[in-house]
Tab-separated table of C-alpha atoms and ligand atoms in Angstrom:
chain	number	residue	atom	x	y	z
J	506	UNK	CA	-30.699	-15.836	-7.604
J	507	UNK	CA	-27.772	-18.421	-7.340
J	508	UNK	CA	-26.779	-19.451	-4.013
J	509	UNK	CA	-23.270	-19.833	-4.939
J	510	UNK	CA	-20.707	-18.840	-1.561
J	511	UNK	CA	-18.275	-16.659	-2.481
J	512	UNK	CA	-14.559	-18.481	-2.970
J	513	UNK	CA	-12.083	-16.525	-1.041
J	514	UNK	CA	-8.185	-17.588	-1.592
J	515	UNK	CA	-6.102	-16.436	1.057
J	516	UNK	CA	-2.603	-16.069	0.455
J	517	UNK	CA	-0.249	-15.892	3.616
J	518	UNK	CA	3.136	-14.219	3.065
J	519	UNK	CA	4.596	-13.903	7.033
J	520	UNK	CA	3.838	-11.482	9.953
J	521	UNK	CA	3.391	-11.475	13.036
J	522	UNK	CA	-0.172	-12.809	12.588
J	523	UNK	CA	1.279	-16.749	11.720
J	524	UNK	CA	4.388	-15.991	13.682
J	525	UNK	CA	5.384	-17.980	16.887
J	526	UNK	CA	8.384	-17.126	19.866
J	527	UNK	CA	11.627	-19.051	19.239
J	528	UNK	CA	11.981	-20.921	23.010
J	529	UNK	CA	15.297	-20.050	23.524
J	530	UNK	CA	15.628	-16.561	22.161
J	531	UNK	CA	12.166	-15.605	22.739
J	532	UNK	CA	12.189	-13.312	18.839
J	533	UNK	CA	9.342	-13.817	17.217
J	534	UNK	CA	9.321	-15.716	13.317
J	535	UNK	CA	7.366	-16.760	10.871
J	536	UNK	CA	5.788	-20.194	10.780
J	537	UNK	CA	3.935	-22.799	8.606
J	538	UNK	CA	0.927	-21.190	7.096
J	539	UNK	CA	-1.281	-24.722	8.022
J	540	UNK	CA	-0.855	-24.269	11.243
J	541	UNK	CA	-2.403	-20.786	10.974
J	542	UNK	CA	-5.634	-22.167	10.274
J	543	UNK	CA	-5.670	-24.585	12.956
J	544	UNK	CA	-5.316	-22.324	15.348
J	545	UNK	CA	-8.919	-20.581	14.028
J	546	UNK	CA	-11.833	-23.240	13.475
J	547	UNK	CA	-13.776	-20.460	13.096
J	548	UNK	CA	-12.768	-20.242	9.652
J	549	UNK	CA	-15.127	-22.962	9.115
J	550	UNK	CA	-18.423	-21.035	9.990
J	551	UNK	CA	-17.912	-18.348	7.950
J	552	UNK	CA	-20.396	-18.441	4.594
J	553	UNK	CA	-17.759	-18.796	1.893
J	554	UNK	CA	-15.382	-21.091	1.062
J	555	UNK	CA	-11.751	-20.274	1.600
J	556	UNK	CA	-8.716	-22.055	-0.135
J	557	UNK	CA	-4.992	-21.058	1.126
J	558	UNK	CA	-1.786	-20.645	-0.321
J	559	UNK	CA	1.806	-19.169	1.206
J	560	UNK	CA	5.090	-17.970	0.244
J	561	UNK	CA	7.534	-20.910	0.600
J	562	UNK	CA	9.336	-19.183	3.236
J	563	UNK	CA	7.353	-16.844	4.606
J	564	UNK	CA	8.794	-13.385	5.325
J	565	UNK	CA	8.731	-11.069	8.141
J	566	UNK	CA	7.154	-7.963	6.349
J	567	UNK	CA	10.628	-5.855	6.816
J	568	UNK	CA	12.409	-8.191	4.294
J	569	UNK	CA	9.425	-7.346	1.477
J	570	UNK	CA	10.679	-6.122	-1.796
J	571	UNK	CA	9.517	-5.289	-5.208
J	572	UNK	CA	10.794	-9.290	-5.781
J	573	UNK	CA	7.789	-9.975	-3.232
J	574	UNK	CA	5.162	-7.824	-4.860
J	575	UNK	CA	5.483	-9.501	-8.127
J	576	UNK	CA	5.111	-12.962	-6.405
J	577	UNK	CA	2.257	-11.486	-4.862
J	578	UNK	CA	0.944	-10.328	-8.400
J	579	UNK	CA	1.304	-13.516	-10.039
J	580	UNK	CA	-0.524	-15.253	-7.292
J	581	UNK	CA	-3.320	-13.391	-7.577
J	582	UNK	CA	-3.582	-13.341	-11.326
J	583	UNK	CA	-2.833	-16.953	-11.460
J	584	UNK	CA	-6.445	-17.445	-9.588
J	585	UNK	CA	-8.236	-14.712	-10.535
J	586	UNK	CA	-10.740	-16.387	-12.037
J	587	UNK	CA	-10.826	-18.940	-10.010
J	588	UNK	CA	-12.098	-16.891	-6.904
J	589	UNK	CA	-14.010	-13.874	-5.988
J	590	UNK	CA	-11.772	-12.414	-3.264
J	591	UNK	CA	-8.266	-12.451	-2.161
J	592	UNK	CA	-7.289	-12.093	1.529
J	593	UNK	CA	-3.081	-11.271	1.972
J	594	UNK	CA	-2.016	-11.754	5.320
J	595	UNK	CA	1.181	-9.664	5.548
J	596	UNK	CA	3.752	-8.079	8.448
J	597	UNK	CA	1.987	-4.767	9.151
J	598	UNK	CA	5.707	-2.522	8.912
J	599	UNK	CA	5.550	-2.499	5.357
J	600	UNK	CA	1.569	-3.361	4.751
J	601	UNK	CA	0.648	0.130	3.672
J	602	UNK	CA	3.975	-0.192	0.859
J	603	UNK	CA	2.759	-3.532	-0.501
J	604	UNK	CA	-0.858	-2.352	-0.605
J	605	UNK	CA	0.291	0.879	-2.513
J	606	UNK	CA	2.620	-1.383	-4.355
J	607	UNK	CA	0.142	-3.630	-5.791
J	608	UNK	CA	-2.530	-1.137	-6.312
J	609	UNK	CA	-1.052	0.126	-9.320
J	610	UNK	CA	0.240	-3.047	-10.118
J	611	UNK	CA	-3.401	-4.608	-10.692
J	612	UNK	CA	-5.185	-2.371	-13.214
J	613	UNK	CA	-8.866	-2.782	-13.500
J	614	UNK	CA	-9.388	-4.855	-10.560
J	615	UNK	CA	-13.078	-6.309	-10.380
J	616	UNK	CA	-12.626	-8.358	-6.876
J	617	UNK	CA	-11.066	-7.047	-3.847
J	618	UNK	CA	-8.120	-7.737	-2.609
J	619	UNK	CA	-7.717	-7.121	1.040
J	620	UNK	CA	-4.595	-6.659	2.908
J	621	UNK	CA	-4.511	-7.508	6.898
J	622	UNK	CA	-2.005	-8.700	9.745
J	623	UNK	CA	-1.942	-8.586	13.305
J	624	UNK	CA	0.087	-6.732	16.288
J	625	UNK	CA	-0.066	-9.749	17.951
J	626	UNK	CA	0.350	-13.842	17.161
J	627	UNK	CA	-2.898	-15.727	16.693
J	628	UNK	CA	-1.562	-18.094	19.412
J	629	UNK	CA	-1.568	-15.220	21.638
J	630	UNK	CA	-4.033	-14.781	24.265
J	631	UNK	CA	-5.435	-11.035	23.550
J	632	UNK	CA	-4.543	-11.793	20.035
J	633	UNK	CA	-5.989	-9.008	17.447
J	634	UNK	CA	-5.351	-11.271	14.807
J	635	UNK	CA	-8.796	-13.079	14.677
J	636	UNK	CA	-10.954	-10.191	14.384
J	637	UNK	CA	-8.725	-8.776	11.659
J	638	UNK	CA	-8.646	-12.206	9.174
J	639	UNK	CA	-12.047	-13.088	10.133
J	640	UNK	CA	-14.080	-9.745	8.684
J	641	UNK	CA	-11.344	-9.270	6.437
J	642	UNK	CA	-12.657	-12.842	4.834
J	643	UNK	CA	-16.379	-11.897	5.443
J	644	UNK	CA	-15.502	-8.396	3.783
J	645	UNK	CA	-13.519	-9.907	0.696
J	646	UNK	CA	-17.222	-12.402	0.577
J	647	UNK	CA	-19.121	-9.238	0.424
J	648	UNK	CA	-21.352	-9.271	-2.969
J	649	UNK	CA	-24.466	-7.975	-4.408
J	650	UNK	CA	-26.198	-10.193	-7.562
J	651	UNK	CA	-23.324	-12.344	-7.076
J	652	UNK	CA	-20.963	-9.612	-8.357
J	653	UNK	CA	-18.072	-8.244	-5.791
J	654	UNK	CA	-18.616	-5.109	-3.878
J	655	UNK	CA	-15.213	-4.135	-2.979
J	656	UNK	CA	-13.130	-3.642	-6.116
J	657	UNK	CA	-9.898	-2.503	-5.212
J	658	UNK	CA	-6.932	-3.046	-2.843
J	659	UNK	CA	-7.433	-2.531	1.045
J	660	UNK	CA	-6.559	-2.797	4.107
J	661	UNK	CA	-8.458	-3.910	6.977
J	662	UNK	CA	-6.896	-3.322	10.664
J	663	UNK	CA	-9.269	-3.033	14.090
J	664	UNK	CA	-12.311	-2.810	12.876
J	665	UNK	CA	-11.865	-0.379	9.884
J	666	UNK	CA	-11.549	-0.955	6.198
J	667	UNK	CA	-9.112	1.795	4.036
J	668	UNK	CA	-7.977	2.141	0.440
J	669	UNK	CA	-4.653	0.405	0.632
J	670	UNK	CA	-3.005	3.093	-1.065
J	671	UNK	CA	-4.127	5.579	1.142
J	672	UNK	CA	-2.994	4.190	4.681
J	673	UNK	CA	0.246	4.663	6.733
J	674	UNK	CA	0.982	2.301	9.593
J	675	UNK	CA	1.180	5.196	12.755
J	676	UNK	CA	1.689	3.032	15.592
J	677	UNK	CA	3.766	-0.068	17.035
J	678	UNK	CA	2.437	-0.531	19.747
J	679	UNK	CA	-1.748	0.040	19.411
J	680	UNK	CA	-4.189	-2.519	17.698
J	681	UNK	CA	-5.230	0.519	15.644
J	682	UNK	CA	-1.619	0.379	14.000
J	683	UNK	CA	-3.081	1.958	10.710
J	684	UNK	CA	-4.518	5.161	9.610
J	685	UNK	CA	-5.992	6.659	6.529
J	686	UNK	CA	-5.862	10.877	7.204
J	687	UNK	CA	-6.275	11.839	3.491
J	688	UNK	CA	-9.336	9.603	2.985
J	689	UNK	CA	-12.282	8.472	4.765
J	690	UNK	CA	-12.158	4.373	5.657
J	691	UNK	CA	-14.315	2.114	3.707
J	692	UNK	CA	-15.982	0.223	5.799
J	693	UNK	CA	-16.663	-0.399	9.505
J	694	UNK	CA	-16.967	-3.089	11.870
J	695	UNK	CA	-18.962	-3.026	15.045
J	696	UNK	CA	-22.237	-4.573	15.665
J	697	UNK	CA	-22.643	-4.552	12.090
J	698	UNK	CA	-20.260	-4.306	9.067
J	699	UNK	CA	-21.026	-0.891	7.349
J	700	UNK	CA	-19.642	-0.552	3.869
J	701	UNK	CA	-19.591	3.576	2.851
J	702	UNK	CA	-20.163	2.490	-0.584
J	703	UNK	CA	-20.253	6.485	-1.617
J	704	UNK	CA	-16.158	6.134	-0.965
J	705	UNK	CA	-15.376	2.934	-2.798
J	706	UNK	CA	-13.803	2.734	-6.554
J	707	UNK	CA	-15.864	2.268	-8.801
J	708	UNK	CA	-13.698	0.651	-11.830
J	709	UNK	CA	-14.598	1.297	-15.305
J	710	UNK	CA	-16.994	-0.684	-16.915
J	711	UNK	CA	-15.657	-3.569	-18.947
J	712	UNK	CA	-11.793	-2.646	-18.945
J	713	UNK	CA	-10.110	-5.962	-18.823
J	714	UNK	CA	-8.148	-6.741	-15.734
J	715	UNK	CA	-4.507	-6.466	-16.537
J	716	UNK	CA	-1.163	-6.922	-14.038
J	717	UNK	CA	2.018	-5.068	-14.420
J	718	UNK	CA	4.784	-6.221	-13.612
J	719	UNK	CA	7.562	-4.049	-14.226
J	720	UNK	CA	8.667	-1.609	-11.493
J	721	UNK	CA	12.035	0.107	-11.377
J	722	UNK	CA	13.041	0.829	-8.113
J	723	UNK	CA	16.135	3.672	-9.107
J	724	UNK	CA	14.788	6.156	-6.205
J	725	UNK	CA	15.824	7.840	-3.319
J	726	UNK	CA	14.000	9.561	-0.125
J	727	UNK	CA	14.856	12.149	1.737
J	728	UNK	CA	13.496	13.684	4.311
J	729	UNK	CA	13.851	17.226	4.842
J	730	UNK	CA	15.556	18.332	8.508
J	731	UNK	CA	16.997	22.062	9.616
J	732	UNK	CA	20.978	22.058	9.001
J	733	UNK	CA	20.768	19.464	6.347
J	734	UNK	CA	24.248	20.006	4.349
J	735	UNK	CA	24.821	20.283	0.372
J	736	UNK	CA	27.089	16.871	0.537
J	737	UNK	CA	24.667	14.812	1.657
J	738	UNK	CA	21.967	15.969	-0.398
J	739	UNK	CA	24.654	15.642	-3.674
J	740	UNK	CA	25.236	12.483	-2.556
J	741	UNK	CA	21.812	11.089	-2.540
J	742	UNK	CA	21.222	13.081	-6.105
J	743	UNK	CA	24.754	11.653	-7.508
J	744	UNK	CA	23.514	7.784	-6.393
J	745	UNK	CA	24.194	6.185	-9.663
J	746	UNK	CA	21.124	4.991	-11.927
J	747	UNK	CA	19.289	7.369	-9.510
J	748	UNK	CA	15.686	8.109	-11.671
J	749	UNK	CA	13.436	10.081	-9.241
J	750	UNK	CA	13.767	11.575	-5.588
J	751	UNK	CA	11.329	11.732	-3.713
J	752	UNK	CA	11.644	14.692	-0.978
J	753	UNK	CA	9.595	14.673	2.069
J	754	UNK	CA	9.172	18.517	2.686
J	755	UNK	CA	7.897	20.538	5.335
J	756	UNK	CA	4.239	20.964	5.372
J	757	UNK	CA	2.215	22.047	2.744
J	758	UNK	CA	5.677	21.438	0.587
J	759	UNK	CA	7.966	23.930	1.704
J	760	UNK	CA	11.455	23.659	1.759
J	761	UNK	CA	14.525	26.157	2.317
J	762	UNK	CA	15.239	28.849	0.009
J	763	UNK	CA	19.210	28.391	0.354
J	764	UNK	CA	20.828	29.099	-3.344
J	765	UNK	CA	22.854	25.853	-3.274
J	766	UNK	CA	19.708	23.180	-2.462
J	767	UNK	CA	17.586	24.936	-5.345
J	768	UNK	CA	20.289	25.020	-7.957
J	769	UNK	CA	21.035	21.437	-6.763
J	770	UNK	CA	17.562	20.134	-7.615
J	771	UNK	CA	17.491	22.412	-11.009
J	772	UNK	CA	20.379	20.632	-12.341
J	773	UNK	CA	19.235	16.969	-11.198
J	774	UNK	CA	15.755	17.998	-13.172
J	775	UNK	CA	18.100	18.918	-16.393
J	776	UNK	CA	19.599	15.356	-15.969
J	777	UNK	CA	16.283	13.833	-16.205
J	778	UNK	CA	15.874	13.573	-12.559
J	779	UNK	CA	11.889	13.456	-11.258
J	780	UNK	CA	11.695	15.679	-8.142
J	781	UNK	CA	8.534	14.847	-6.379
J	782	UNK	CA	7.160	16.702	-3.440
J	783	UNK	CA	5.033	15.327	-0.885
J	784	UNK	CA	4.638	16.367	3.046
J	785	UNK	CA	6.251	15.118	6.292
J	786	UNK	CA	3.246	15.627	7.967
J	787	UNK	CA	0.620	12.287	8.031
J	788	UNK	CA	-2.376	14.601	7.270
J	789	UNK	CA	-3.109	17.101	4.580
J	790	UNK	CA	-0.721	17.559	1.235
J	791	UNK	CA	1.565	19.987	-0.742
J	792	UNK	CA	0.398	22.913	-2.101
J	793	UNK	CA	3.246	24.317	-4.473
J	794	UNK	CA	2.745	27.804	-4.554
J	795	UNK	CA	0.956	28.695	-1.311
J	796	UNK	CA	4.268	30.177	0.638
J	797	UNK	CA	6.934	31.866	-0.946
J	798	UNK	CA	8.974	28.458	0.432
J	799	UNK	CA	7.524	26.242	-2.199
J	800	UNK	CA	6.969	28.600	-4.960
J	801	UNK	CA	10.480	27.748	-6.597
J	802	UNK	CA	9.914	24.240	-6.492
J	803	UNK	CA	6.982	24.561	-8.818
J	804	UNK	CA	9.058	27.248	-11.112
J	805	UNK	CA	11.940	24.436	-11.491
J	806	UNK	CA	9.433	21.679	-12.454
J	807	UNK	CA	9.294	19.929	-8.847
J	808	UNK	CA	6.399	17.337	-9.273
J	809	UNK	CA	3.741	17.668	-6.426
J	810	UNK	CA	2.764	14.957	-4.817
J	811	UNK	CA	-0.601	16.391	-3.303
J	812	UNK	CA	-1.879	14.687	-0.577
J	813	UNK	CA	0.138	11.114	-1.225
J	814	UNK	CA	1.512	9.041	1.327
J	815	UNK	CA	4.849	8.238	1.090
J	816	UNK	CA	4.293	4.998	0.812
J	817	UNK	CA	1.730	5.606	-1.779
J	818	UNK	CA	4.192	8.146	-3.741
J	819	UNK	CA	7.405	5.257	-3.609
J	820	UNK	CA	5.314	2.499	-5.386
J	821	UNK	CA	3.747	4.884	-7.638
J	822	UNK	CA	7.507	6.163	-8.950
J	823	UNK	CA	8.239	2.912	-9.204
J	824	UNK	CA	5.158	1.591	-11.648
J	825	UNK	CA	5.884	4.986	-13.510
J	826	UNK	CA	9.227	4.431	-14.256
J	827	UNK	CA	8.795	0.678	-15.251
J	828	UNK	CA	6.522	2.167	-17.766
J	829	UNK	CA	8.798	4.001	-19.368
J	830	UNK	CA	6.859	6.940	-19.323
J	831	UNK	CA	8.558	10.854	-21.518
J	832	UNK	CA	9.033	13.067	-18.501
J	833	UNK	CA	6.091	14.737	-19.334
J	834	UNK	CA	4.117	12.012	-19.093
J	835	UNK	CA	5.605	11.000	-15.885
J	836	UNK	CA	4.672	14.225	-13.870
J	837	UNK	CA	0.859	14.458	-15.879
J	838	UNK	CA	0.351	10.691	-14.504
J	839	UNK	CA	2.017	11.270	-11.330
J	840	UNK	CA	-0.589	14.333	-10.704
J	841	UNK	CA	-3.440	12.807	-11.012
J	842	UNK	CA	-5.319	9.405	-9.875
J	843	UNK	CA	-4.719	5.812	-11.283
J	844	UNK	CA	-5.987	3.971	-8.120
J	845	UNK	CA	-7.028	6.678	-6.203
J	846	UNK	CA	-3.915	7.466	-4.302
J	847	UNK	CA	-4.154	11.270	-4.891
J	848	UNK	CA	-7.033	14.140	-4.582
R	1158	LIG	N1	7.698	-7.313	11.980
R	1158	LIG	C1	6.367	-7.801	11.663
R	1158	LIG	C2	6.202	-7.755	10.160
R	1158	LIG	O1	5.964	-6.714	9.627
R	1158	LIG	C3	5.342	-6.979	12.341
R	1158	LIG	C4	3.914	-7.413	12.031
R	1158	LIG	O2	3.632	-8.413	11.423
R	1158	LIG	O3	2.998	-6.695	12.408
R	1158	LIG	O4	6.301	-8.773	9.519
């Protein structure tokens, strides 16, 4: 057996993890990615070799776009080969988007690529940021005969590993700032790291590892509230361009009955219009049929969203529509799993 250590490349794009407090205004902004790594000599213990790489101008996570994700993209493909793991330090207010984002982005993906950030600067004191790029690294090094054993896109936050695509970030102020309710976590850090190996993707054999880079990003969101009024929803469905809506619902995907909002959505789908369904609520999914309240939606062509994320069910309409997929093939692809994002 080769004693080769695993090369890890991690590529720093902002966050609060390489962040440091402006003196005079006391905000917090992102800093030069070499001074990251001094600030962790720890680095140098670990039983891999790690290389490093950062946006020019690093980015606090709120300014990401689809601009971003394609940098991110050609990073990784531009050293794919190169390495067997890729570590993306990233803000955490938008980590679960980017993760879902460049999930379906990467298809075939042999090595992981594992998302992490911090709630707090490495320079601080009761910093979580350590912990998190430390076993993220030792995770992303994780092999058996040499070959990776995490092939997919995650994200690792106090002490647990999740499919990228399946997490939400749930709290601002916590260290646990992430959560996965639709699907168990990957992997588990305490005295030792535990991989659940029965959860992970398992890729198909020999498919070659190709990137996509198109993603159209002619969407809306809206989330469903009691008293919400036929202008606003016409205006959101008359945005020009507009390709898909996305509509955050009520549950298991019910929404009001009211005459005007279903003839509303009927027409938009007659215009070409994808209407996809997924919940409000951060566990469980939508269930099209189950109450009389969601029952139309299916008859009018809706597009269920099952137990998606939001986060999960924006990037996905966006590496849909960059496809170019008929509308049928749109809502059979949407339905079921690419990366799995979806039950
Ligand atoms: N605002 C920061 C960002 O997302 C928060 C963080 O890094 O956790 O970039």
């Amino acid at each position: 057996m080769s004693d080769k250590k695993p090369n890890i490349l991690l590529v720093y794009t902002g966050g609060t993890i390489g962040m440091v407090k402006d003196a005079e205004t006391g905000a917090l902004h992102a800093f030069n990615f070499n001074n990251l790594l001094k600030q962790i000599p720890e680095l140098k213990l670990l039983d891999c070799k790690i290389e490093t790489t950062s946006f020019k101008n690093p980015i606090d996570s709120s300014n990401m776009n689809p601009e971003y994700w394609v940098q991110i993209v050609d990073t990784i493909e531009r050293y794919y080969d190169a390495f067997d793991g890729f570590v993306v330090l990233h803000g955490s207010d938008t980590m679960s988007y980017t993760a879902s984002a460049i999930s379906f982005m990467l298809e075939n993906l042999s090595k992981p690529v594992v998302f992490t950030g911090a709630q707090l600067p490495i320079g601080d004191l009761r910093t979580d940021a350590k912990e998190n790029l430390i076993t993220s690294i030792q995770i992303a090094s994780l092999q058996e005969n040499n070959v990776p054993i995490i092939k997919e896109v995650c994200l690792y936050f106090e002490y647990k590993l999740y499919r990228g695509n399946r997490t939400t970030k749930i709290n601002a102020e916590h260290f646990q700032a992430f959560n996965s309710l639709n699907y168990p976590y990957l992997a588990e850090s305490g005295v030792h790291l535990k991989v659940k190996h029965e959860y992970l993707l398992r890729p198909t054999l020999n498919s070659t590892f190709k990137v996509h880079r198109k993603l159209d990003n002619n969407i809306a969101l809206l989330k469903l509230f009691p008293g919400i009024t036929p202008s606003y929803l016409n205006n959101v469905l008359n945005t020009p361009n507009l390709k898909a809506l996305i509509l955050e619902t009520y549950g298991s995907g019910n929404c009001t009955t009211d005459t005007w909002f279903l003839e509303a959505l009927k027409e938009a789908i007659s215009n070409n219009i994808h209407i996809i369904n997924v919940t409000q609520c951060v566990g469980g999914g939508v269930n099209m049929g189950q109450y009389e309240t969601s029952n139309h939606l299916k008859h009018i062509g809706v597009i269920s969203g099952k137990d998606m994320t939001t986060e999960s069910a924006i990037a996905k309409t966006m590496y849909l529509l960059g496809k170019l997929e008929s509308p049928e093939l749109f809502k059979n692809k949407f339905e079921i799993p690419l990366r799995g994002e979806i039950a």
